[in-house]
XYZ file of C-alpha atoms in Angstrom:
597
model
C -21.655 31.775 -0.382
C -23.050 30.195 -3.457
C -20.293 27.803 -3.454
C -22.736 25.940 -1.047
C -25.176 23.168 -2.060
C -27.082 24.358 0.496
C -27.619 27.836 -0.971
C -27.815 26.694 -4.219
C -30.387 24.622 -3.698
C -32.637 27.001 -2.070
C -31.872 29.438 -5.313
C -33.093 27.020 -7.463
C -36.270 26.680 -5.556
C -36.715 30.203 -5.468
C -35.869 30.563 -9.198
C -38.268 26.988 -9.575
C -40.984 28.629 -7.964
C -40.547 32.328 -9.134
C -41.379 30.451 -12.689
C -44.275 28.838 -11.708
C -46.177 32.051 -9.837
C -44.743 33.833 -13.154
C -46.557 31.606 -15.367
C -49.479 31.235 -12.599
C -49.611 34.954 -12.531
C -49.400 35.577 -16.462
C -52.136 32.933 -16.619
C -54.363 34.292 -13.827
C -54.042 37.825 -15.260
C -54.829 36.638 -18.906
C -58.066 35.288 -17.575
C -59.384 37.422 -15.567
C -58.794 40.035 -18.265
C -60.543 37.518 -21.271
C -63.836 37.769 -18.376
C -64.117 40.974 -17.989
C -63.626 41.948 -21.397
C -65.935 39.172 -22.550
C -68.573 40.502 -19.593
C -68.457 44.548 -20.792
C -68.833 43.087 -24.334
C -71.882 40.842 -23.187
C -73.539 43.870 -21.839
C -72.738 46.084 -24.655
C -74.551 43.444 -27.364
C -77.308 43.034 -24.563
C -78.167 46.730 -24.348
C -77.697 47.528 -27.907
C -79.512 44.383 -29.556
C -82.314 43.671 -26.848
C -82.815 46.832 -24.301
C -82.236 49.394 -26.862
C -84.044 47.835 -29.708
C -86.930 47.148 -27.676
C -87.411 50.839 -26.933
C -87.433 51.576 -30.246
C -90.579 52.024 -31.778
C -92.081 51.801 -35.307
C -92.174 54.786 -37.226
C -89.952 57.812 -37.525
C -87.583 57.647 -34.738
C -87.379 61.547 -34.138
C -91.595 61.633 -33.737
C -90.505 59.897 -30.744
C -87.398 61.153 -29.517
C -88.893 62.341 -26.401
C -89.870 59.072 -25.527
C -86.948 57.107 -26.172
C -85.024 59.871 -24.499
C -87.265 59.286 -21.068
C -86.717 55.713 -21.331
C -82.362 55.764 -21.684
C -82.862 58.052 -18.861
C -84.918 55.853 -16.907
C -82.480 52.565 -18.049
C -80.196 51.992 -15.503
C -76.812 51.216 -17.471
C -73.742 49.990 -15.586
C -70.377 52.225 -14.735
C -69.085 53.920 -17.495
C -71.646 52.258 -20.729
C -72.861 54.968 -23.192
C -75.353 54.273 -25.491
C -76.524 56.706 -28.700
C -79.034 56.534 -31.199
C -77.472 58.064 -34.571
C -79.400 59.021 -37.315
C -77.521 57.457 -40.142
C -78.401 60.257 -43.071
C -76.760 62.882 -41.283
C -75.069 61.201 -38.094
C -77.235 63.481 -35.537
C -77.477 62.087 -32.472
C -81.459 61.642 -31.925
C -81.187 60.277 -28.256
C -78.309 59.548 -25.859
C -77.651 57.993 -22.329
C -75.907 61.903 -21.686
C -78.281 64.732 -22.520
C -75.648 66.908 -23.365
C -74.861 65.430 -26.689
C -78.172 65.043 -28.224
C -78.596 66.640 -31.359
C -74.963 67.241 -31.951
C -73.008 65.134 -35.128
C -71.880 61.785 -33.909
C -68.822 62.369 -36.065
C -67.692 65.496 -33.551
C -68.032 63.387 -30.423
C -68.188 59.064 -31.206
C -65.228 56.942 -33.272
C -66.202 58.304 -37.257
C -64.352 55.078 -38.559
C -66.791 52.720 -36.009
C -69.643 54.704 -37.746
C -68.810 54.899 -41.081
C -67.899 51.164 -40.813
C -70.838 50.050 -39.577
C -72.630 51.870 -42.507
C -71.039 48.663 -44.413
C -70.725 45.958 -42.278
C -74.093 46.715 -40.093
C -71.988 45.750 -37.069
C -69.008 47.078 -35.773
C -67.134 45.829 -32.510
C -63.854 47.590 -31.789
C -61.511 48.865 -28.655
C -60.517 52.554 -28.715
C -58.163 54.682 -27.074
C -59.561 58.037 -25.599
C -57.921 60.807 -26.463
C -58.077 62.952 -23.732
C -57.096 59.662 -21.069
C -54.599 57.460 -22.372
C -55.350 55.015 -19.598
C -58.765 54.656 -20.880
C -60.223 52.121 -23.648
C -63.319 51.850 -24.827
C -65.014 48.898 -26.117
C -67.190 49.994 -28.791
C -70.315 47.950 -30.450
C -71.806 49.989 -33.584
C -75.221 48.208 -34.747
C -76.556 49.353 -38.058
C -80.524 49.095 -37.598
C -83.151 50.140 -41.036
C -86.830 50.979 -40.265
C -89.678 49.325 -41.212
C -89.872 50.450 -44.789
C -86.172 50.550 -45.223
C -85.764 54.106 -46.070
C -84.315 55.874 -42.621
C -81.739 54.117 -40.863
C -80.377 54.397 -38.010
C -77.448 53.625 -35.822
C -76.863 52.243 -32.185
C -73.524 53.321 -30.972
C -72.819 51.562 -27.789
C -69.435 52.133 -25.587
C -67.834 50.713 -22.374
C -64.946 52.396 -20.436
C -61.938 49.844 -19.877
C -60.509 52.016 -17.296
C -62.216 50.700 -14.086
C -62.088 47.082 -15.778
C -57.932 47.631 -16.386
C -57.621 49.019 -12.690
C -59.228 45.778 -11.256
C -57.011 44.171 -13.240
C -54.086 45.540 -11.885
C -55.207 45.696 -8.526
C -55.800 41.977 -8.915
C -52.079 41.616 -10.846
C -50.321 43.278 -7.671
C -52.103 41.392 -4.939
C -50.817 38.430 -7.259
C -47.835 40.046 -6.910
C -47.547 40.666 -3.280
C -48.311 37.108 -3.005
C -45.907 36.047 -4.969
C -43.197 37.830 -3.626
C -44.570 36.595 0.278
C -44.702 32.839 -1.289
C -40.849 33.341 -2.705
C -39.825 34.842 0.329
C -41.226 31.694 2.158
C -39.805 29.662 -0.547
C -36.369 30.876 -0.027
C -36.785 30.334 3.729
C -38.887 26.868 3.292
C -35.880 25.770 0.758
C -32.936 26.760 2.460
C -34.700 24.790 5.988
C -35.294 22.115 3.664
C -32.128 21.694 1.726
C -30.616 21.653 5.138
C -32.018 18.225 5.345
C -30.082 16.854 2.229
C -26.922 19.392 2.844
C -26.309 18.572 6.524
C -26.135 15.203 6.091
C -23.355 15.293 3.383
C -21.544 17.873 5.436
C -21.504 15.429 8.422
C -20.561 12.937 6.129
C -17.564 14.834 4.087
C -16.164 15.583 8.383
C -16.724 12.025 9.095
C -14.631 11.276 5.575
C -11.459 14.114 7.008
C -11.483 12.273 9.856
C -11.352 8.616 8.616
C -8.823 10.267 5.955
C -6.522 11.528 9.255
C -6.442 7.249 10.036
C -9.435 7.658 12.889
C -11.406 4.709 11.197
C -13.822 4.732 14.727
C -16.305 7.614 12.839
C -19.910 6.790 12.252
C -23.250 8.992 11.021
C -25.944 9.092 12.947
C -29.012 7.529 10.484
C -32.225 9.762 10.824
C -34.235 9.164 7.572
C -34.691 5.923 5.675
C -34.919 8.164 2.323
C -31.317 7.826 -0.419
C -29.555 9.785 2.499
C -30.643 7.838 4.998
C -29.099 4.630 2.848
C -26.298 6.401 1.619
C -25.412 7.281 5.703
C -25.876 3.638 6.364
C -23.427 2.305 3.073
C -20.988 5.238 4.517
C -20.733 3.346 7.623
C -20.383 -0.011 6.481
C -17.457 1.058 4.156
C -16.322 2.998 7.445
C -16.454 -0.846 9.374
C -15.134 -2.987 5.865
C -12.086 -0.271 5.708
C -11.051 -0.741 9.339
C -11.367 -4.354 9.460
C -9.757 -4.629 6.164
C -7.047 -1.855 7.478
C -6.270 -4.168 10.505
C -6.192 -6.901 8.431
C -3.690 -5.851 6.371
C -1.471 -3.776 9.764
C -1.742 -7.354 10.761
C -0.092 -8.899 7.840
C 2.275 -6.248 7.253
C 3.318 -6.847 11.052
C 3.636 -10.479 10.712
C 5.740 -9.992 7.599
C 7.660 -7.142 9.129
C 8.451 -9.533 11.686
C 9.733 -12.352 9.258
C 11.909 -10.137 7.324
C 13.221 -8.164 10.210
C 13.947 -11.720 12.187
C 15.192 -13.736 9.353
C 18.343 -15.110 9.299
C 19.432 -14.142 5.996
C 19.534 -10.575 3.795
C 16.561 -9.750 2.301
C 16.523 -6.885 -0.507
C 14.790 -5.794 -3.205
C 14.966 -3.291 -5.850
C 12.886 -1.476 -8.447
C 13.642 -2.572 -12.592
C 16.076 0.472 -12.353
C 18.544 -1.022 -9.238
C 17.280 1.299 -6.420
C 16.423 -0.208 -3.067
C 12.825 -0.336 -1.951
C 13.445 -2.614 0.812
C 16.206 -4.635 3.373
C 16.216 -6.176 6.216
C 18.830 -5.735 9.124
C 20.602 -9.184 8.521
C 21.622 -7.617 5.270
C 23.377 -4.859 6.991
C 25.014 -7.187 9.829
C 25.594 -9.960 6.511
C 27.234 -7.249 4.339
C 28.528 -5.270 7.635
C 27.062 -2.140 6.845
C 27.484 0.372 9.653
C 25.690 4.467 9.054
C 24.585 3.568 5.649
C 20.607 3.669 4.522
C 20.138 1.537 1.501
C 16.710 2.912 0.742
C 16.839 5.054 -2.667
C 20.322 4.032 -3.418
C 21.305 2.430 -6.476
C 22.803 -0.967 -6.030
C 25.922 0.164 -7.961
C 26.389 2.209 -4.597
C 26.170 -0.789 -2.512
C 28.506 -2.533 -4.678
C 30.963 -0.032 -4.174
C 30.329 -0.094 -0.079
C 30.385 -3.304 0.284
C 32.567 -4.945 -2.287
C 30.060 -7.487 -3.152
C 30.342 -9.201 -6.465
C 26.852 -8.415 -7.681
C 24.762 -6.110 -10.468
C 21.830 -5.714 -12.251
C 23.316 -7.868 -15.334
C 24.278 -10.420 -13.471
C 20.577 -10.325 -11.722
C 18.883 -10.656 -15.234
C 21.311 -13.226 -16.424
C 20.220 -15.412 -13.600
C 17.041 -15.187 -14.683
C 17.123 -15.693 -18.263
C 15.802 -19.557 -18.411
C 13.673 -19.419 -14.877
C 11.475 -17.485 -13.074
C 14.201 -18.221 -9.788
C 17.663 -18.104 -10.303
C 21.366 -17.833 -8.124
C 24.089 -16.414 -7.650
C 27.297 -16.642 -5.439
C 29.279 -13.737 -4.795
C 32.203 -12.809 -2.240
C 32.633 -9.165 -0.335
C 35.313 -7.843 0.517
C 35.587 -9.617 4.053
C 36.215 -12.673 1.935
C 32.380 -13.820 2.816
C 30.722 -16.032 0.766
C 27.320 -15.535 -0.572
C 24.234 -17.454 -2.368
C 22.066 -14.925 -3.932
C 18.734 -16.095 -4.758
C 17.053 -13.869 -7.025
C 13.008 -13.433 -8.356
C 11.206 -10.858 -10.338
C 8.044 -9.415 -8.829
C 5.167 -8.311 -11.180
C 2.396 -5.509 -10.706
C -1.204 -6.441 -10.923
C -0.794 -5.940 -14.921
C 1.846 -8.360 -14.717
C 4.547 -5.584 -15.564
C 8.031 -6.026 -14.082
C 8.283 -4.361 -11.385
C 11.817 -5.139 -9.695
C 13.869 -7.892 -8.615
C 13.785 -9.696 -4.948
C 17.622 -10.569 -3.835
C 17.703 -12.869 -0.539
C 21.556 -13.669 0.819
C 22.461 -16.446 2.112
C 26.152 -16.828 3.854
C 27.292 -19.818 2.755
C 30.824 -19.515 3.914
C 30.753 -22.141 6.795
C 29.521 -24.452 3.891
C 31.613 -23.216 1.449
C 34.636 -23.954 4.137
C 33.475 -27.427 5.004
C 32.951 -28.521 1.548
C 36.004 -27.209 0.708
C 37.516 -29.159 3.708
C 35.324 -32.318 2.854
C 36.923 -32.251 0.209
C 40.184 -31.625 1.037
C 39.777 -34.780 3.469
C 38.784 -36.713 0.855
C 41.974 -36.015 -1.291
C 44.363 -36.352 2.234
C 42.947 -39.566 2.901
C 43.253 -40.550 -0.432
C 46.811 -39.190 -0.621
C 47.719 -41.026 2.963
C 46.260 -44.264 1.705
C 47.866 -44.375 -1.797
C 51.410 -44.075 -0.260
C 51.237 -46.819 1.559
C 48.932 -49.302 -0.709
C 51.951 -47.605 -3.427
C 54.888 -49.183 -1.312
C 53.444 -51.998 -0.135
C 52.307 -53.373 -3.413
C 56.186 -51.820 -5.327
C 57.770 -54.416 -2.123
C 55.446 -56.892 -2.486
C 55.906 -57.730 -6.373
C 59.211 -57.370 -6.017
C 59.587 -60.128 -3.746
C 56.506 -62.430 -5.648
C 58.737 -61.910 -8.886
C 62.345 -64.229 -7.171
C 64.668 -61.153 -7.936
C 65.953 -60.425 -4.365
C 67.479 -63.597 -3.281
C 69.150 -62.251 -0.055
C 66.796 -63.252 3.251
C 68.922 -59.682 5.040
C 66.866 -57.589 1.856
C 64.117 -60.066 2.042
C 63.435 -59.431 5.623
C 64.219 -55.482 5.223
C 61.514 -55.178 2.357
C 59.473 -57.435 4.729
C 59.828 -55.095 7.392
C 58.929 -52.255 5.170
C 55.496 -53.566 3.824
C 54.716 -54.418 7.623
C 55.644 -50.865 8.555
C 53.529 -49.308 6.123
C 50.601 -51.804 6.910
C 51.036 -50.311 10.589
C 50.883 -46.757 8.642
C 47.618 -47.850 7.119
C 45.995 -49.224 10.478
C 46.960 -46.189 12.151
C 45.171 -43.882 9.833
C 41.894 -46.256 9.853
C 41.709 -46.005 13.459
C 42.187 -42.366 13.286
C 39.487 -41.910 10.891
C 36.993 -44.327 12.468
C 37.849 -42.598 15.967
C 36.884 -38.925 14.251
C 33.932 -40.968 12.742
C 32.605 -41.693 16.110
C 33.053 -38.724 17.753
C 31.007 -36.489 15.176
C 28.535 -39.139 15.054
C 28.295 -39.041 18.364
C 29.116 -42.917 18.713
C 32.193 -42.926 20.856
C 31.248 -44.699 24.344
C 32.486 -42.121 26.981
C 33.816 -43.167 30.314
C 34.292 -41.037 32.909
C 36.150 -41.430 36.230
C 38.058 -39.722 38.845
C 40.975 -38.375 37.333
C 44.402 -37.514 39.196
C 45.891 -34.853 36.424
C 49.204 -35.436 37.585
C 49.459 -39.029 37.265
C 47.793 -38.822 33.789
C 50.674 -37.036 32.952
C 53.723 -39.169 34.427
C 51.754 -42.037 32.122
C 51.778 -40.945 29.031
C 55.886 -39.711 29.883
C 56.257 -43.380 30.688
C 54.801 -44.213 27.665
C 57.532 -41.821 25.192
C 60.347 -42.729 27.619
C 61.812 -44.705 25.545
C 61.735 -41.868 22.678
C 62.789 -39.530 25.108
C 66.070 -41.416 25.994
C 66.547 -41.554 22.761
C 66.763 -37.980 21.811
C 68.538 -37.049 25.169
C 65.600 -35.004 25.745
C 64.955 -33.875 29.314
C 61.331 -33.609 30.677
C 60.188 -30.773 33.434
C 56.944 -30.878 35.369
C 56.089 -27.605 37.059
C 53.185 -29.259 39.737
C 51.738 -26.133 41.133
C 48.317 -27.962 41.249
C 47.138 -31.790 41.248
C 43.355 -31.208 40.474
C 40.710 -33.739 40.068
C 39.025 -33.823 36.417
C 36.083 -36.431 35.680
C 36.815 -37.409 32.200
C 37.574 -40.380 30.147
C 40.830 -41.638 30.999
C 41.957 -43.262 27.780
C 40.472 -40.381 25.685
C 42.368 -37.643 27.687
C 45.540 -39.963 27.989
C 45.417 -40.003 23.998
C 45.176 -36.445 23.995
C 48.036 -35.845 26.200
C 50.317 -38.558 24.682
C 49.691 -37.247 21.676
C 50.653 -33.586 22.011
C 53.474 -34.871 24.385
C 55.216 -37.237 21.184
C 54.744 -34.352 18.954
C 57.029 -31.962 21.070
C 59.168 -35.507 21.060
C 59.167 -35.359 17.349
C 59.907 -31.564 16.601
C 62.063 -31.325 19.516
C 65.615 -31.408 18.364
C 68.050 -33.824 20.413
C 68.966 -32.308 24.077
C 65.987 -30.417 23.487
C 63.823 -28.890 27.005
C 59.838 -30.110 27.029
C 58.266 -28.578 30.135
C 54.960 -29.661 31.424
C 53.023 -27.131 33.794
C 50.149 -28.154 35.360
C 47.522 -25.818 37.266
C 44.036 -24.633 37.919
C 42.413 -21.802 38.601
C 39.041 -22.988 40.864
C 36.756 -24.071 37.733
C 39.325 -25.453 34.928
C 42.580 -27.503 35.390
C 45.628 -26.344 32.553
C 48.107 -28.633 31.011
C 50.577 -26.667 29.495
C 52.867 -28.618 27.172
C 55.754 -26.551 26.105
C 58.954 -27.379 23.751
C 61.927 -25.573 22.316
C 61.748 -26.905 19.099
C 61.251 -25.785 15.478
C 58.081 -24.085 16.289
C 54.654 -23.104 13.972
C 54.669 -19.879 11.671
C 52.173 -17.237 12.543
C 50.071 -18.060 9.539
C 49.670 -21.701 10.364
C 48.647 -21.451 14.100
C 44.952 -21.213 13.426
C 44.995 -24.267 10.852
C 46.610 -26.902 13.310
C 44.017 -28.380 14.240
C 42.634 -29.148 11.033
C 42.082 -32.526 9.644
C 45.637 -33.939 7.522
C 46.848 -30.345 7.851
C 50.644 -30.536 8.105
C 52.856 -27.443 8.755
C 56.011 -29.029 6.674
C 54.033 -31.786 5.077
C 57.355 -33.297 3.680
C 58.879 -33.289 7.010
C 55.667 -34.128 8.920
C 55.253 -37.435 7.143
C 58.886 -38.728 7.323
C 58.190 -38.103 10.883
C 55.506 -40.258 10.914
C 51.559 -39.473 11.349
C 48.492 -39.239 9.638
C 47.486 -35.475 10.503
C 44.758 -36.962 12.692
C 46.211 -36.734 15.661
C 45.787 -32.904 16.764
C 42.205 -33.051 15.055
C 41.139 -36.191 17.142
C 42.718 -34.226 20.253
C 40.460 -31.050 20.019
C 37.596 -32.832 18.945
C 38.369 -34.802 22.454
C 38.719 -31.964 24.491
C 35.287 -30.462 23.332
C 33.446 -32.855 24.614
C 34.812 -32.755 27.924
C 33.501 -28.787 27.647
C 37.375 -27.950 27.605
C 39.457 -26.256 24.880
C 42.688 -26.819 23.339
C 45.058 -23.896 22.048
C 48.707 -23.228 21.101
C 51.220 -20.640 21.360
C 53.875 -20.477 19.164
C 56.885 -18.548 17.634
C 59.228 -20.106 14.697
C 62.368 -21.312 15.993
C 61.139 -21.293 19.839
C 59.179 -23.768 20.209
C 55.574 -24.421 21.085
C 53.279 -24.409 23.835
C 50.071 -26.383 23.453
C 47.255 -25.847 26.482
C 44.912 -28.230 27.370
C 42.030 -27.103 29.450
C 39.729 -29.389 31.136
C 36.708 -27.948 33.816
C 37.588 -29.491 37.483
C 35.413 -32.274 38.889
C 33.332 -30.142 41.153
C 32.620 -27.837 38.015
C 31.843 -30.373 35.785
């Protein structure tokens, strides 16, 4: 119960004011008591130094006994006062307030030590127990007083009974009492109702705080009192407003960047200084083709081993030796390829506090630069062969040593034949040129598929009689394509010379042409040396040769299936082979219909 404020507030106003009626009491008491004393010994000096001495006359004081005895009688002497007259020779009482005691020794019945010390003093004030009432105290005043011709002396002995002055003290200390104990009883009461005021609010508050703490950020105090709870109420609720706004603020900006890491493109990851993942994105999954694993709490040596990836903490901090940013390219084991661009993020102390890791899958990149520059080399390689023979034939007929006009015209021949080499290859190259720079003019008409065909076997006939090689068209169809004439004649003639060229003599090319309602097919099939299984999906490429020796006795600048595909695409058709080595090849063109396209 005391655990309360509440309650132990209202004890310490009841201990506060139990104090202050303690001290108010002690006070009160020590007063009243100082009066009353100081009142009975008033009277007492009164009485004894003007009443008594006034009824005193000259003369021997027993000659008149009678008289002063009829006037103590007639003196009217408050509650519980005494007064003798003592003859100081003999201590006989001569006269006395109580007749009983008169002419007995003063020593038998008053205090002897107030007497005999008022024989040396000549006035004695002093309190004194009674013997037979222990509650009772008298207040004594002894007055030495000689006659007239100083020989007899006598003594007034004056007394006061405490008691009744005590017992008004103590009826006055207990109705102190009683009210004190009422006004601590009300205190209790009045404290407790009043700490209530201070307590309630801070109870309503510390709710209001559980609530907020369980994420409702919607709780407010009611303000009653413009006093420090009052404010403090009123600063409650403005942090109450500031934390929500500032909560949505920031649900706002982790949603936004939620949003960019979960939609970006490339892996994000990061880990703490000691390689365990705090945070990834999907991409990195899908990049590192993760399926069932959760990265979060796993060291990246884990990951490594999952994954294959090429990476580790060492290699991190390496990267970042000289820069704040560094990179890294790795491989997996899918054989992708992988910038890695690392950071180092700090905590407010600027501590290091992990490392950021964002993947980026260069492997398209990687494979076109390696193909630029692969290209680069071929056409290098195709041109220096050429420019090679033409200039060994040329000097050799600028330096006079062949005289004959037969080896004259034969090297003649040559250098004209490799010129033709050289212009075939330019052409190629400024036809791929065109098409990925989009600068080829198309030209599309009406096409009759079959007749496309029977031209460009008009065009090889002469290649074709010269091989023996026997030509079969299977017409199931004769669709209509809208396409560039030339372009698609190209194509056609050019995958119907290669099945010419690696078609061995008496050899069977078969052309099947068909549709199926949206596409038209040109199937172009040989029986000739055919493609291995590891070279089908590289045919296409630019200057790749299956049998490069072969391929360029034959004639050809590797262009010519590259140029055909690239054709193709842009008529929104597709080209594709089928092969098997030693049977031959079939090459399928397919080109939408007119009405599709």
């Amino acid at each position: 119960m005391f655990k309360s404020i509440r309650w132990r507030l209202s004890v310490l106003y009841f201990i506060l004011v139990f104090i202050a009626m303690s001290i108010v009491g002690v006070l009160v008491s020590d007063r009243l008591e100082e009066y009353y004393l100081g009142q009975i010994e008033e009277n007492l000096t009164l009485i004894s130094d003007n009443t008594i001495m006034s009824m005193i006359p000259e003369g021997d004081l027993r000659d008149h006994s009678q008289d002063i005895k009829s006037s103590l009688e007639k003196l009217a002497l408050p509650s519980g006062f005494s007064v003798y007259l003592v003859d100081s020779e003999n201590f006989e009482i001569i006269a006395a307030s109580n007749e009983g005691v008169v002419s007995r020794n003063a020593m038998d019945i008053l205090d002897s030590e107030a007497l005999m010390q008022t024989m040396v003093d000549r006035v004695v004030e002093k309190d004194e127990k009674s013997l037979e009432d222990s509650l009772n105290i008298y207040k004594i005043y002894s007055r030495f007083i000689p006659n007239p011709e100083g020989q007899e002396r006598y003594i007034i002995y004056a007394s006061a009974s405490l008691k009744s002055a005590y017992q008004s003290l103590r009826a006055v200390t207990q109705i102190i009492i009683n009210a004190a104990l009422i006004a601590l009883l009300v205190t209790l009461v009045a404290g407790y109702a009043i700490s209530g005021s201070i307590t309630n609010p801070i109870n309503d508050l510390n709710k209001k705080a559980k609530l907020i703490a369980g994420g409702d950020f919607n709780q407010r105090v009611e303000i009653t009192s413009d006093d420090e709870i009052g404010v403090f109420g009123a600063t409650f609720n403005y942090l109450t407003q500031r934390l929500d706004e500032t909560l949505l603020e920031i649900s706002s900006e982790k949603s936004k960047l939620d949003a960019i890491i979960s939609n970006m493109a490339d892996g994000l990851m990061a880990v703490d200084e000691s390689g365990f993942v705090v945070l990834y994105n999907q991409s990195l999954l899908k990049l590192l083709n993760i399926k069932g694993m959760v990265l979060f709490g796993n060291n990246l040596t884990q990951l490594v081993r999952e994954t294959g990836i090429g990476i580790s903490m060492k290699n991190i901090k390496k990267s970042l030796e000289d820069a704040p940013q560094g990179s890294l390219i790795v491989s997996t084991k899918d054989k992708k390829t992988l910038l890695v661009s690392t950071a180092f993020y700090n905590d407010e102390a600027k501590r290091l506090k992990g490392y950021a890791l964002l993947f980026h899958d260069i492997t398209e990149a990687q494979k076109l630069e390696d193909m630029r520059r692969e290209f680069v080399a071929n056409v290098s390689h195709e041109l220096k062969t050429p420019i090679t023979t033409i200039k060994a034939y040329a000097e050799t007929l600028n330096s006079g040593m062949v005289d004959d006009s037969q080896m004259q015209r034969e090297f003649t021949l040559i250098i004209e034949k490799e010129a033709d080499r050289m212009t075939s290859l330019v052409k190629d190259l400024l036809d791929l040129s065109h098409i990925d720079f989009k600068k080829t003019k198309w030209q599309p008409e009406d096409i009759r598929v079959r007749s496309l065909v029977k031209e460009g076997l008009d065009h090889l006939k002469i290649y074709l009689e010269q091989k023996n090689q026997t030509v079969k068209i299977h017409e199931g169809s004769n669709p209509h394509i809208w396409a560039d004439k030339g372009k698609i004649s190209q194509v056609i003639v050019n995958i119907l010379s290669n099945a010419v060229k690696y078609t061995p003599d008496n050899g069977i090319i078969e052309v099947d042409i068909s549709d199926d309602g949206r596409a038209c097919y040109i199937a172009i099939k040989d029986n000739g040396i055919g493609i291995p299984d590891q070279d089908l999906d590289r045919v296409f490429e630019r200057f790749y040769r299956v049998d490069k020796g072969r391929a360029r006795e034959m004639g050809g600048t590797g262009l010519g299936l590259a140029i055909a595909r690239d054709i193709v695409r842009e008529h929104k058709g597709d080209i594709y082979v089928e092969s098997a080595l030693g049977e031959g090849s079939t090459f399928t063109i397919k080109i939408p219909l007119k009405n599709q396209e």
